[in-house]
Amino acid sequence: MSEEKIYDVPADVVRRAHIDNGKYLEMYERSVKDPDGFWAEQARAFVTWSKPWSQVSNWSYDAKNLHIKWFEGGKLNVSWNCLDRHLEKRGNQTAILWEGDDPREDKKITYRELHAEVCKLANVLKRRGVKKGDRVCIYMPMIPEAAAAMLACARIGAVHSVVFGGFSPESLKDRILDSDCRVVITADEGVRGARKVPLKANTDDALTHCPNVHTVIVVRRTGDKIAWDARRDVWYHEQMAQSSADCAPEEMDAEDPLFILYTSGSTGKPKGVLHTTGGYLVYAAITHKLIFDYHDGDIYWCTADVGWVTGHTYIVYGPLCNGAITLMFEGVPTYPNASRFWEVIDKHKVNIFYTAPTAIRALMREGEAPVKRTSRQSLKLLGTVGEPINPEAWEWYYHVVGDARVPIVDTWWQTETGGILITPLPGATRLKPGSATRPFFGVMPAIMDDKGKLLEGECSGNLVITRPWPGQMRTVYGDHQRFVDTYFRTYPGMYFTGDGARRDKDGYYWITGRVDDVLNVSGHRLGTAEVESALVLHPTVAEAAVVGCPHAIKGQGIYCYVTLKVGVESSEALRKELVQQVRKEIGPMATPDAIQWAPGLPKTRSGKIMRRILRKIAANELDNLGDTTTLADPSVVDDLIRNRVRS
Ligand code: WTA
């Protein structure tokens, strides 16, 4: 292996950081030797409780008795922690700094204003009959009302389920039904890159199959004409005008549910990842402060969408719990031009910037000029999340965007983990481009081989975590067995992440990507099974097999092998129809990159599709197809190779 590059921590970064390397080592040691003592201390430091807990942790990773509980008996309210408790000291400080899709549009919302907005909306929800434990679906563009909606649910103990605004009506419907949401909060339309997203029309479509939804609260974003059902739909602004800004927070138990967020797995439909109140908030707050080295007054910008877990934890809950200034961006990185990110950084004097490798790669393609015509002097820290970052993109981010002046935190985590688990700390960790480096406090990663053996020292294999942390998901909503089977069966007694990883001689972790049938397309998680189900819904399709293929910008592209029914002719028109079919069923982010007509698929004699071979063909790694002798009909492979779709 070529010599590894290492970047030392700059002295000025060490000086201002909350945590230097000595402190990291000491605190890490303590956090794994005395986890309950460590987390009790942090829970008191980061969150205000109305009643103390009776037990710090109570857990078992044993599949027969799986349970994970933190701070049981402790009482708190998340919206109170994110809003009310800041009013005295920073009521007039900006909480949400909103930058519109149109660069001429922005606004600042103080903690006091956000508090009033959330209380009013909580009262609106109550008036519409929402009670503690009820599920509320939020299908919104990136506007402050999305954060207000989440916090309003938290205030009254309702469980929110945010559905990303890029999902189709079909996907929205599935999610509403799975958790029986009866209220939906949406907007007339969203705006991204000057294009409108028909959120209300999508909601109307979805709701034709959701008879239990009695209320749709609609934010007026664009003011365009939309269909209206007077029995069901109410305007956000009209309801708010009749609402009091006085709403006592519901006292919640640490283990009461806070939210459900659907995510894709290797099989079946997306699952509702359930996060609870106390542990999640403690974990969101501590990771936000220490990993982004947040100091009072810093302007912090995470470019994620609130529809994904990164938006939940690192736009809304972590920053607001810490009294931070959190920037929320409605637009896209390339509108009106490829300087937009860097212009926003200069405009708002952003100190901490957190984005995804796919955005970095897309902007890298535009060259250095769009970056270099901006100053970016306010930056103190850069971050990345969502997929492995290739060293080339890392170096570009570091040298071109950060002027080799500021550290990068490459943060590895998952919807399931609630917050970051493996990451550098800016004042403590020497950086290696492409490595997520070391575990955060209390996190115990390990690497296993395929046979279930724990590997030591330098090694590569499958990444597991051997004991819980407060932000861990508690169950799959409505299907605890699926939680057990998905995460705790492969390696008994351990949480299996679904990711592959390598550990180097310095104990640094390098995440190599998913080892299951989950795709990571532009940082969006998709199950190959979901795309396959969408394809076979088409009347001409007999069978479909979907795999990931390397993609220069998206990280992974979607490569589909489609077997048509006997007598159906393939054609360009049909190809387009199938692409549309997938977009309609799932959403535009699932648009297939390649569709290959496959008269036959490589199957074992027992009928199992050999995806390993399909992945290799899609990646054009043809010299190393592995053993094909166990195939029922090895000749199908030659046909697939001959008709490979080139990107
Ligand atoms: C991948 C996003 C490498 C990984 C927070 C994980 C990463 C999946 C990184 C979770 C990273 C996320 N380096 N891979 N820094 N961050 N991943 O649930 O495969 O949308 O399992 O959560 O993204 O995606 P999810």
XYZ file of C-alpha atoms and ligand atoms in Angstrom:
672
model
C 0.000 0.000 0.000
C 1.230 3.480 -0.830
C 2.428 5.629 2.017
C -0.468 7.131 3.886
C -0.902 10.849 4.104
C -1.415 12.228 7.582
C -2.463 15.750 8.458
C -1.546 16.993 11.913
C -3.953 19.037 13.973
C -3.046 22.728 13.540
C -1.937 24.365 16.806
C -4.628 27.058 16.677
C -7.302 24.380 16.288
C -5.987 22.490 19.329
C -5.978 25.705 21.347
C -9.617 26.580 20.818
C -10.998 23.034 20.766
C -13.146 21.556 23.520
C -11.189 18.296 23.256
C -7.488 17.754 22.521
C -5.878 14.358 22.001
C -4.958 13.824 25.651
C -8.492 14.575 26.694
C -9.905 12.339 23.949
C -7.874 9.362 25.150
C -8.737 9.969 28.772
C -12.448 10.508 28.154
C -12.688 7.584 25.752
C -11.106 5.279 28.312
C -13.517 6.446 30.976
C -16.500 6.166 28.606
C -15.890 2.480 27.910
C -14.704 1.459 31.384
C -17.545 3.158 33.222
C -20.211 3.840 30.607
C -22.999 4.497 33.078
C -20.891 6.965 35.056
C -19.757 8.695 31.884
C -23.223 8.978 30.336
C -24.865 10.096 33.570
C -22.426 12.989 33.683
C -23.031 13.919 30.041
C -26.795 13.599 30.368
C -26.716 16.147 33.181
C -24.358 18.447 31.307
C -26.239 18.563 28.009
C -29.910 18.198 28.893
C -32.187 19.610 31.586
C -34.404 16.998 33.224
C -37.587 17.681 35.157
C -37.062 14.444 37.072
C -33.871 12.368 37.369
C -33.647 8.850 35.945
C -33.663 5.753 38.100
C -31.254 3.739 35.948
C -28.671 5.012 33.443
C -28.756 2.011 31.132
C -30.680 -1.222 30.971
C -29.941 -3.346 27.947
C -29.381 -6.717 26.393
C -28.125 -7.461 22.865
C -29.293 -11.056 23.217
C -31.752 -11.755 20.393
C -34.093 -13.600 22.751
C -34.380 -10.669 25.129
C -33.342 -7.679 23.071
C -33.904 -4.319 24.764
C -32.075 -1.007 24.934
C -33.065 1.621 27.474
C -31.321 4.738 28.672
C -32.172 7.069 31.556
C -35.359 5.166 32.411
C -37.682 7.060 34.686
C -36.030 10.371 33.764
C -38.476 13.044 32.607
C -37.876 15.799 30.090
C -39.300 17.543 27.075
C -37.222 17.888 23.937
C -38.816 21.128 22.708
C -38.374 22.672 26.156
C -34.690 21.739 26.036
C -34.320 23.134 22.506
C -36.264 26.353 23.141
C -37.599 27.447 26.531
C -34.423 26.941 28.493
C -32.505 29.215 26.106
C -34.945 32.127 26.318
C -33.411 33.857 29.295
C -29.855 33.896 28.009
C -30.370 33.943 24.239
C -34.003 34.708 23.513
C -32.995 37.315 20.939
C -30.205 35.260 19.379
C -30.850 33.660 16.007
C -31.896 30.032 16.269
C -32.593 29.329 12.590
C -30.826 31.277 9.893
C -32.771 30.486 6.752
C -31.345 30.890 3.250
C -33.925 30.558 0.483
C -33.535 28.865 -2.858
C -33.496 32.363 -4.353
C -30.311 34.074 -3.090
C -32.307 37.265 -2.473
C -34.440 35.513 0.116
C -33.325 34.839 3.666
C -34.519 35.354 7.227
C -33.447 35.041 10.826
C -35.653 33.477 13.458
C -34.693 34.048 17.069
C -35.132 31.527 19.849
C -38.016 33.629 21.155
C -39.745 33.681 17.780
C -39.212 29.974 17.206
C -40.549 29.260 20.673
C -43.744 31.197 19.924
C -44.134 29.510 16.537
C -43.709 26.037 18.030
C -46.137 26.700 20.886
C -48.782 27.994 18.483
C -48.379 25.048 16.167
C -48.513 22.654 19.107
C -51.854 24.235 20.004
C -53.038 23.824 16.411
C -52.183 20.130 16.587
C -53.993 19.782 19.887
C -57.065 21.496 18.443
C -57.028 18.968 15.624
C -57.123 16.198 18.212
C -53.453 15.148 18.277
C -52.456 13.597 21.589
C -49.328 12.198 23.196
C -48.171 9.096 21.312
C -50.097 9.927 18.090
C -48.084 9.909 14.855
C -47.858 12.986 12.652
C -46.406 12.904 9.159
C -44.271 15.869 8.041
C -43.749 16.183 4.269
C -42.106 19.531 3.842
C -39.599 21.578 1.904
C -36.562 23.047 3.664
C -38.312 25.926 5.364
C -38.272 26.837 9.070
C -41.833 25.563 9.454
C -40.428 22.036 8.983
C -38.305 22.404 12.117
C -41.213 24.067 13.922
C -43.421 21.111 13.008
C -40.940 18.611 14.448
C -40.583 20.613 17.657
C -44.353 21.141 17.966
C -44.836 17.369 17.886
C -42.113 16.950 20.488
C -43.772 19.594 22.646
C -47.014 17.634 22.988
C -45.479 14.176 22.896
C -46.666 13.340 19.382
C -44.308 11.152 17.341
C -43.238 12.697 14.058
C -42.466 10.822 10.898
C -40.709 13.119 8.454
C -40.891 11.932 4.855
C -38.299 13.447 2.511
C -39.954 15.849 0.034
C -38.340 13.963 -2.868
C -40.383 10.840 -2.210
C -43.277 9.973 -4.517
C -46.944 9.861 -3.472
C -46.643 6.063 -3.429
C -43.754 6.122 -0.934
C -45.512 8.770 1.144
C -48.645 6.618 1.275
C -46.715 3.538 2.445
C -45.085 5.521 5.244
C -48.321 7.183 6.382
C -50.084 3.819 6.506
C -47.281 1.916 8.217
C -47.364 4.165 11.280
C -51.027 5.180 10.938
C -50.403 8.923 10.836
C -53.690 10.832 10.972
C -52.354 14.326 10.450
C -50.015 15.475 7.670
C -48.113 18.765 7.688
C -47.015 19.872 4.231
C -46.659 22.928 1.975
C -48.395 23.964 -1.221
C -45.117 23.502 -3.103
C -41.417 23.306 -2.411
C -38.788 25.203 -4.389
C -35.392 23.731 -5.303
C -33.096 25.140 -7.938
C -35.974 27.366 -9.181
C -38.070 24.261 -9.828
C -41.287 23.664 -7.975
C -42.041 20.435 -6.143
C -45.794 19.676 -5.946
C -45.926 18.612 -2.300
C -49.630 19.236 -1.744
C -50.617 17.506 -4.993
C -48.422 14.531 -4.008
C -50.077 14.489 -0.592
C -53.529 14.519 -2.201
C -52.506 11.541 -4.341
C -51.119 9.625 -1.394
C -54.169 10.313 0.732
C -56.610 8.711 -1.694
C -55.425 5.501 0.001
C -55.206 6.807 3.588
C -58.747 7.101 4.967
C -57.563 7.731 8.526
C -55.916 11.057 7.746
C -58.387 13.695 8.892
C -56.210 16.810 8.772
C -53.689 18.262 6.346
C -51.995 21.443 7.537
C -50.651 23.363 4.537
C -47.911 25.990 4.669
C -48.193 28.566 1.892
C -44.747 28.635 0.316
C -45.274 29.593 -3.335
C -48.910 30.668 -3.329
C -49.635 28.770 -6.549
C -53.064 27.308 -7.013
C -53.602 23.911 -5.395
C -56.546 21.560 -4.999
C -58.379 21.902 -1.697
C -60.515 19.535 0.331
C -62.379 21.729 2.811
C -63.202 18.786 5.069
C -59.572 17.906 5.542
C -57.223 20.748 4.562
C -56.399 23.792 6.680
C -53.948 26.625 6.033
C -51.043 26.809 8.437
C -51.151 30.625 8.609
C -54.881 30.741 9.299
C -54.647 28.167 12.066
C -51.639 29.909 13.605
C -53.456 33.243 13.641
C -56.107 31.713 15.900
C -53.609 30.016 18.170
C -52.145 31.021 21.523
C -48.364 31.098 21.997
C -48.813 29.534 25.374
C -48.425 25.769 25.466
C -47.040 23.856 28.412
C -44.624 21.121 27.318
C -45.740 17.544 27.904
C -43.532 15.793 30.438
C -42.073 12.781 28.626
C -40.274 9.710 29.873
C -36.756 9.275 28.548
C -37.918 6.150 26.706
C -41.096 7.639 25.173
C -40.833 7.717 21.363
C -39.647 10.982 19.796
C -39.745 10.116 16.117
C -39.981 7.462 13.442
C -37.831 7.775 10.345
C -38.166 5.300 7.485
C -35.019 3.867 5.989
C -34.191 1.211 3.442
C -32.844 -2.192 4.285
C -31.687 -5.120 2.207
C -35.111 -6.713 2.051
C -38.711 -5.693 1.783
C -40.243 -2.316 2.482
C -38.480 0.508 4.293
C -38.584 0.129 8.033
C -39.643 2.703 10.599
C -36.572 3.361 12.721
C -37.797 4.404 16.164
C -35.841 6.838 18.304
C -36.806 7.797 21.840
C -36.522 10.989 23.843
C -33.783 11.164 26.476
C -30.882 9.161 25.093
C -31.349 10.514 21.582
C -31.268 14.132 22.743
C -28.205 13.625 24.948
C -26.390 11.918 22.094
C -27.437 14.532 19.507
C -26.265 17.380 21.729
C -22.918 15.962 22.843
C -21.899 14.832 19.368
C -22.920 18.163 17.828
C -20.903 20.182 20.317
C -17.761 18.067 20.478
C -17.438 16.806 16.908
C -18.187 20.172 15.296
C -16.370 21.886 18.153
C -19.286 24.259 18.469
C -18.693 27.426 20.478
C -21.317 30.008 21.423
C -22.060 32.312 18.526
C -20.596 30.060 15.812
C -22.618 29.957 12.600
C -23.159 26.301 11.810
C -24.458 24.940 8.512
C -25.451 21.369 7.756
C -26.641 21.079 4.144
C -28.714 17.917 4.633
C -32.480 17.797 4.192
C -34.636 17.439 7.308
C -36.149 14.416 5.587
C -33.009 12.423 6.428
C -31.552 11.591 9.807
C -28.695 14.062 9.331
C -31.263 16.846 9.166
C -33.006 15.590 12.301
C -29.917 15.317 14.458
C -27.587 17.946 13.021
C -29.912 20.689 11.724
C -32.631 20.542 14.354
C -32.142 18.626 17.600
C -28.385 18.736 18.308
C -27.815 22.401 17.414
C -30.995 23.729 19.036
C -30.411 21.725 22.210
C -26.997 23.430 22.377
C -28.442 26.912 21.741
C -26.602 27.125 18.430
C -27.264 29.168 15.297
C -28.273 26.606 12.695
C -28.419 27.536 9.043
C -31.154 25.928 6.992
C -30.833 25.994 3.206
C -33.770 25.535 0.896
C -31.837 25.227 -2.367
C -29.282 23.113 -4.182
C -25.470 23.446 -4.480
C -25.506 24.466 -8.140
C -28.245 27.095 -8.265
C -28.000 29.838 -9.458
C -24.420 28.682 -10.054
C -21.717 26.370 -8.740
C -20.460 29.008 -6.259
C -23.663 28.949 -4.247
C -22.373 27.029 -1.203
C -19.288 29.235 -0.944
C -21.288 32.412 -1.500
C -23.660 31.463 1.309
C -20.643 30.791 3.531
C -19.351 34.321 2.844
C -22.772 35.957 3.089
C -23.553 34.524 6.526
C -19.961 34.160 7.776
C -20.407 30.422 8.261
C -17.858 28.853 10.638
C -18.763 25.184 10.408
C -19.875 23.537 7.175
C -21.151 19.952 6.948
C -22.058 18.352 3.614
C -21.974 15.091 1.634
C -19.271 13.599 -0.606
C -21.658 13.545 -3.568
C -22.015 17.349 -3.388
C -18.255 17.739 -3.071
C -17.668 15.548 -6.127
C -20.294 17.394 -8.163
C -18.702 20.754 -7.322
C -15.198 19.429 -7.877
C -16.184 18.734 -11.456
C -16.817 22.467 -11.924
C -13.173 23.217 -11.199
C -11.568 25.555 -8.670
C -12.744 28.883 -10.090
C -16.251 28.888 -8.543
C -14.656 28.238 -5.152
C -11.719 30.592 -5.499
C -13.800 33.608 -6.320
C -15.145 33.470 -2.756
C -13.296 34.153 0.499
C -14.406 31.378 2.923
C -12.236 32.996 5.601
C -14.951 32.502 8.227
C -14.603 28.703 8.011
C -13.137 26.876 10.995
C -14.234 23.343 10.238
C -15.508 21.172 7.387
C -17.464 17.954 7.704
C -18.719 15.148 5.485
C -21.301 12.403 5.888
C -23.432 9.903 4.034
C -21.023 7.692 2.136
C -17.339 6.918 1.936
C -15.376 9.926 0.707
C -12.733 9.050 -1.851
C -9.298 10.499 -0.942
C -9.292 12.613 -4.108
C -12.511 14.389 -3.104
C -11.225 14.695 0.474
C -8.024 16.386 -0.706
C -9.982 18.779 -2.919
C -12.296 19.681 -0.040
C -9.295 20.198 2.229
C -7.047 22.167 -0.144
C -9.470 24.013 -2.408
C -12.433 24.685 -0.108
C -10.557 24.812 3.197
C -7.328 26.351 1.832
C -5.458 23.653 3.801
C -6.323 25.714 6.865
C -9.198 23.854 8.536
C -9.724 20.239 9.583
C -12.280 17.894 8.032
C -14.432 15.611 10.138
C -15.442 12.538 8.123
C -18.361 11.339 10.231
C -19.627 7.783 9.936
C -23.091 6.938 11.220
C -26.544 5.705 10.201
C -30.246 6.444 10.624
C -30.198 3.618 13.142
C -27.405 5.104 15.239
C -29.146 8.462 15.811
C -25.836 10.315 15.792
C -22.202 10.080 14.721
C -20.280 7.008 15.941
C -16.889 7.107 14.205
C -15.238 10.439 13.488
C -12.246 12.645 14.059
C -12.491 15.316 16.761
C -11.049 18.461 15.217
C -8.708 19.343 18.099
C -7.658 15.778 18.804
C -7.350 13.643 15.721
C -4.682 13.583 13.044
C -6.469 13.128 9.742
C -6.040 10.544 7.013
C -7.954 11.356 3.820
C -10.734 8.806 3.413
C -10.740 7.534 6.975
C -13.502 8.200 9.513
C -10.681 7.599 12.048
C -11.658 6.761 15.644
C -14.758 5.980 17.699
C -16.643 8.685 19.567
C -16.989 8.407 23.354
C -18.759 5.288 24.538
C -18.689 3.651 21.099
C -17.052 0.227 20.863
C -16.608 -0.856 17.231
C -15.266 -4.257 16.229
C -14.597 -6.061 12.973
C -15.859 -9.570 12.263
C -15.103 -11.988 9.479
C -17.810 -13.746 7.484
C -17.623 -16.803 9.712
C -18.353 -14.877 12.890
C -14.819 -14.554 14.205
C -13.757 -11.327 15.911
C -10.690 -9.912 14.180
C -7.911 -8.148 16.048
C -5.393 -5.476 15.106
C -5.037 -4.539 11.441
C -7.842 -6.237 9.563
C -10.851 -5.841 7.349
C -14.306 -7.348 7.544
C -17.772 -6.405 8.726
C -18.327 -3.556 11.146
C -20.223 -4.239 14.366
C -20.734 -2.283 17.584
C -20.487 -4.340 20.739
C -22.435 -2.268 23.266
C -25.163 0.392 23.084
C -24.854 4.181 23.155
C -27.718 6.502 24.130
C -28.653 7.488 20.544
C -29.191 3.961 19.273
C -32.561 3.114 17.690
C -34.827 1.157 20.019
C -36.922 -0.879 17.630
C -38.519 -1.024 14.195
C -41.898 0.642 14.591
C -44.548 -2.047 14.812
C -42.123 -4.888 14.089
C -39.694 -5.609 16.905
C -38.858 -8.988 15.411
C -37.552 -7.275 12.304
C -35.282 -5.149 14.511
C -33.876 -8.297 16.096
C -33.475 -10.145 12.814
C -31.936 -7.276 10.868
C -29.305 -6.140 13.339
C -28.675 -8.814 15.963
C -28.856 -12.186 14.183
C -25.762 -12.060 11.971
C -23.378 -11.699 14.915
C -25.109 -12.790 18.137
C -24.729 -10.273 20.935
C -23.601 -7.467 18.629
C -25.175 -4.690 16.563
C -24.389 -5.389 12.899
C -24.085 -2.163 10.890
C -24.322 -3.590 7.367
C -21.064 -1.803 6.511
C -17.659 -3.196 5.699
C -14.601 -1.624 7.312
C -10.840 -1.866 7.599
C -8.841 -1.048 10.716
C -5.280 0.142 10.148
C -2.165 -0.067 12.303
C -3.109 3.129 14.151
C -6.542 1.772 15.005
C -8.186 4.051 12.437
C -11.376 2.846 10.771
C -11.896 3.054 7.000
C -15.506 2.428 6.037
C -15.642 0.569 2.739
C -19.402 0.705 2.097
C -22.408 -1.541 2.456
C -21.925 -5.284 2.460
C -25.657 -5.944 2.068
C -28.149 -5.111 -0.672
C -28.481 -1.487 0.340
C -27.441 1.142 -2.204
C -26.055 4.541 -1.370
C -26.931 6.786 -4.294
C -25.813 10.384 -3.793
C -25.941 9.677 -0.079
C -29.560 8.482 -0.342
C -30.189 5.038 1.025
C -32.179 2.691 -1.212
C -32.840 -1.021 -1.094
C -32.211 -2.987 -4.284
C -35.404 -4.881 -3.415
C -37.434 -1.649 -3.510
C -36.231 -0.844 -7.029
C -36.866 -4.433 -8.120
C -40.440 -4.334 -6.787
C -41.035 -1.081 -8.647
C -39.797 -2.638 -11.908
C -41.805 -5.856 -11.707
C -45.000 -3.836 -11.241
C -44.726 -3.051 -14.944
C -46.865 -5.503 -16.947
C -44.052 -6.330 -19.392
C -41.483 -7.292 -16.749
C -41.045 -10.906 -15.715
C -38.100 -10.448 -13.385
C -35.626 -7.786 -12.316
C -32.335 -7.775 -10.426
C -30.834 -4.493 -9.287
C -27.266 -3.843 -8.152
C -25.089 -0.827 -7.466
C -22.403 0.250 -9.913
C -19.580 2.763 -9.448
C -20.625 6.317 -10.347
C -18.229 9.267 -10.439
C -20.588 11.781 -8.813
C -23.284 9.757 -7.065
C -20.861 7.295 -5.493
C -23.149 4.492 -6.557
C -25.463 4.303 -9.547
C -28.465 2.013 -9.999
C -27.934 -0.777 -12.516
C -31.002 -2.850 -13.398
C -31.121 -6.203 -15.170
C -34.604 -6.721 -16.560
C -36.084 -9.913 -17.978
C -39.139 -9.206 -20.097
C -42.119 -11.510 -20.358
C -42.099 -13.941 -23.253
C -43.110 -12.234 -26.486
C -42.367 -8.690 -25.279
C -39.854 -6.798 -27.437
C -37.353 -4.520 -25.748
C -37.225 -0.951 -27.029
C -35.974 2.486 -26.122
C -39.565 3.527 -25.393
C -39.978 0.655 -22.967
C -36.682 1.505 -21.287
C -37.938 5.040 -20.697
C -41.219 3.717 -19.362
C -39.429 1.541 -16.832
C -37.288 4.453 -15.681
C -40.483 6.477 -15.200
C -42.076 3.599 -13.364
C -39.298 3.565 -10.753
C -39.419 7.362 -10.380
C -43.146 7.214 -9.872
C -43.032 4.384 -7.339
C -40.117 5.624 -5.228
C -39.062 9.126 -6.276
C -36.609 10.885 -8.590
C -33.577 9.940 -6.481
C -34.165 6.308 -7.438
C -33.887 6.980 -11.189
C -32.065 3.982 -12.718
C -28.728 4.790 -14.356
C -28.733 1.714 -16.579
C -31.282 -0.830 -17.682
C -29.909 -3.947 -19.312
C -32.241 -6.378 -21.062
C -31.432 -9.766 -19.642
C -33.014 -12.800 -21.292
C -31.688 -14.818 -18.356
C -30.236 -14.071 -14.923
C -27.375 -16.031 -13.339
C -29.006 -18.376 -10.866
C -27.830 -21.224 -8.739
C -29.496 -24.590 -9.256
C -31.747 -23.769 -6.315
C -32.902 -20.614 -8.100
C -31.003 -17.973 -6.135
C -29.784 -15.008 -8.180
C -25.998 -14.627 -7.892
C -25.741 -10.922 -7.320
C -21.989 -11.061 -6.916
C -21.719 -11.768 -10.640
C -24.234 -9.083 -11.550
C -22.306 -6.510 -9.490
C -19.062 -7.413 -11.243
C -20.591 -7.122 -14.696
C -22.169 -3.763 -13.814
C -18.787 -2.554 -12.539
C -17.043 -3.889 -15.650
C -14.772 -6.091 -13.523
C -14.917 -8.934 -16.002
C -11.605 -10.670 -15.430
C -12.575 -11.732 -11.953
C -16.085 -13.104 -12.010
C -15.370 -15.837 -9.507
C -16.776 -19.314 -9.610
C -19.601 -19.628 -12.144
C -19.670 -23.425 -12.285
C -22.475 -23.657 -9.729
C -24.808 -21.750 -12.032
C -27.791 -23.561 -13.463
C -26.914 -22.139 -16.887
C -23.409 -20.579 -17.074
C -24.029 -19.356 -20.641
C -26.287 -16.521 -19.415
C -23.165 -14.817 -18.079
C -21.626 -14.495 -21.543
C -24.790 -12.918 -22.839
C -24.889 -10.448 -19.960
C -21.256 -9.479 -20.541
C -21.834 -8.993 -24.271
C -24.808 -6.717 -23.698
C -23.425 -4.734 -20.791
C -24.662 -1.139 -20.678
C -21.730 1.253 -20.724
C -21.990 4.444 -18.757
C -22.943 5.265 4.774
C -26.627 8.727 7.079
C -18.599 6.062 4.866
C -22.788 3.903 5.406
C -26.035 9.411 8.330
C -23.980 3.828 6.336
C -20.819 6.435 5.389
C -25.037 4.548 5.559
C -20.462 7.594 6.115
C -26.099 5.138 6.439
C -19.075 7.963 6.158
C -22.623 7.302 6.225
N -18.196 7.160 5.521
N -19.883 5.679 4.783
N -18.643 9.050 6.782
N -21.609 8.098 6.617
N -22.152 6.297 5.467
O -28.926 5.775 7.245
O -22.863 2.925 4.399
O -28.836 7.522 5.414
O -24.362 2.510 6.637
O -27.428 7.679 7.479
O -24.327 5.584 4.866
O -26.977 5.948 5.701
P -28.137 6.722 6.435
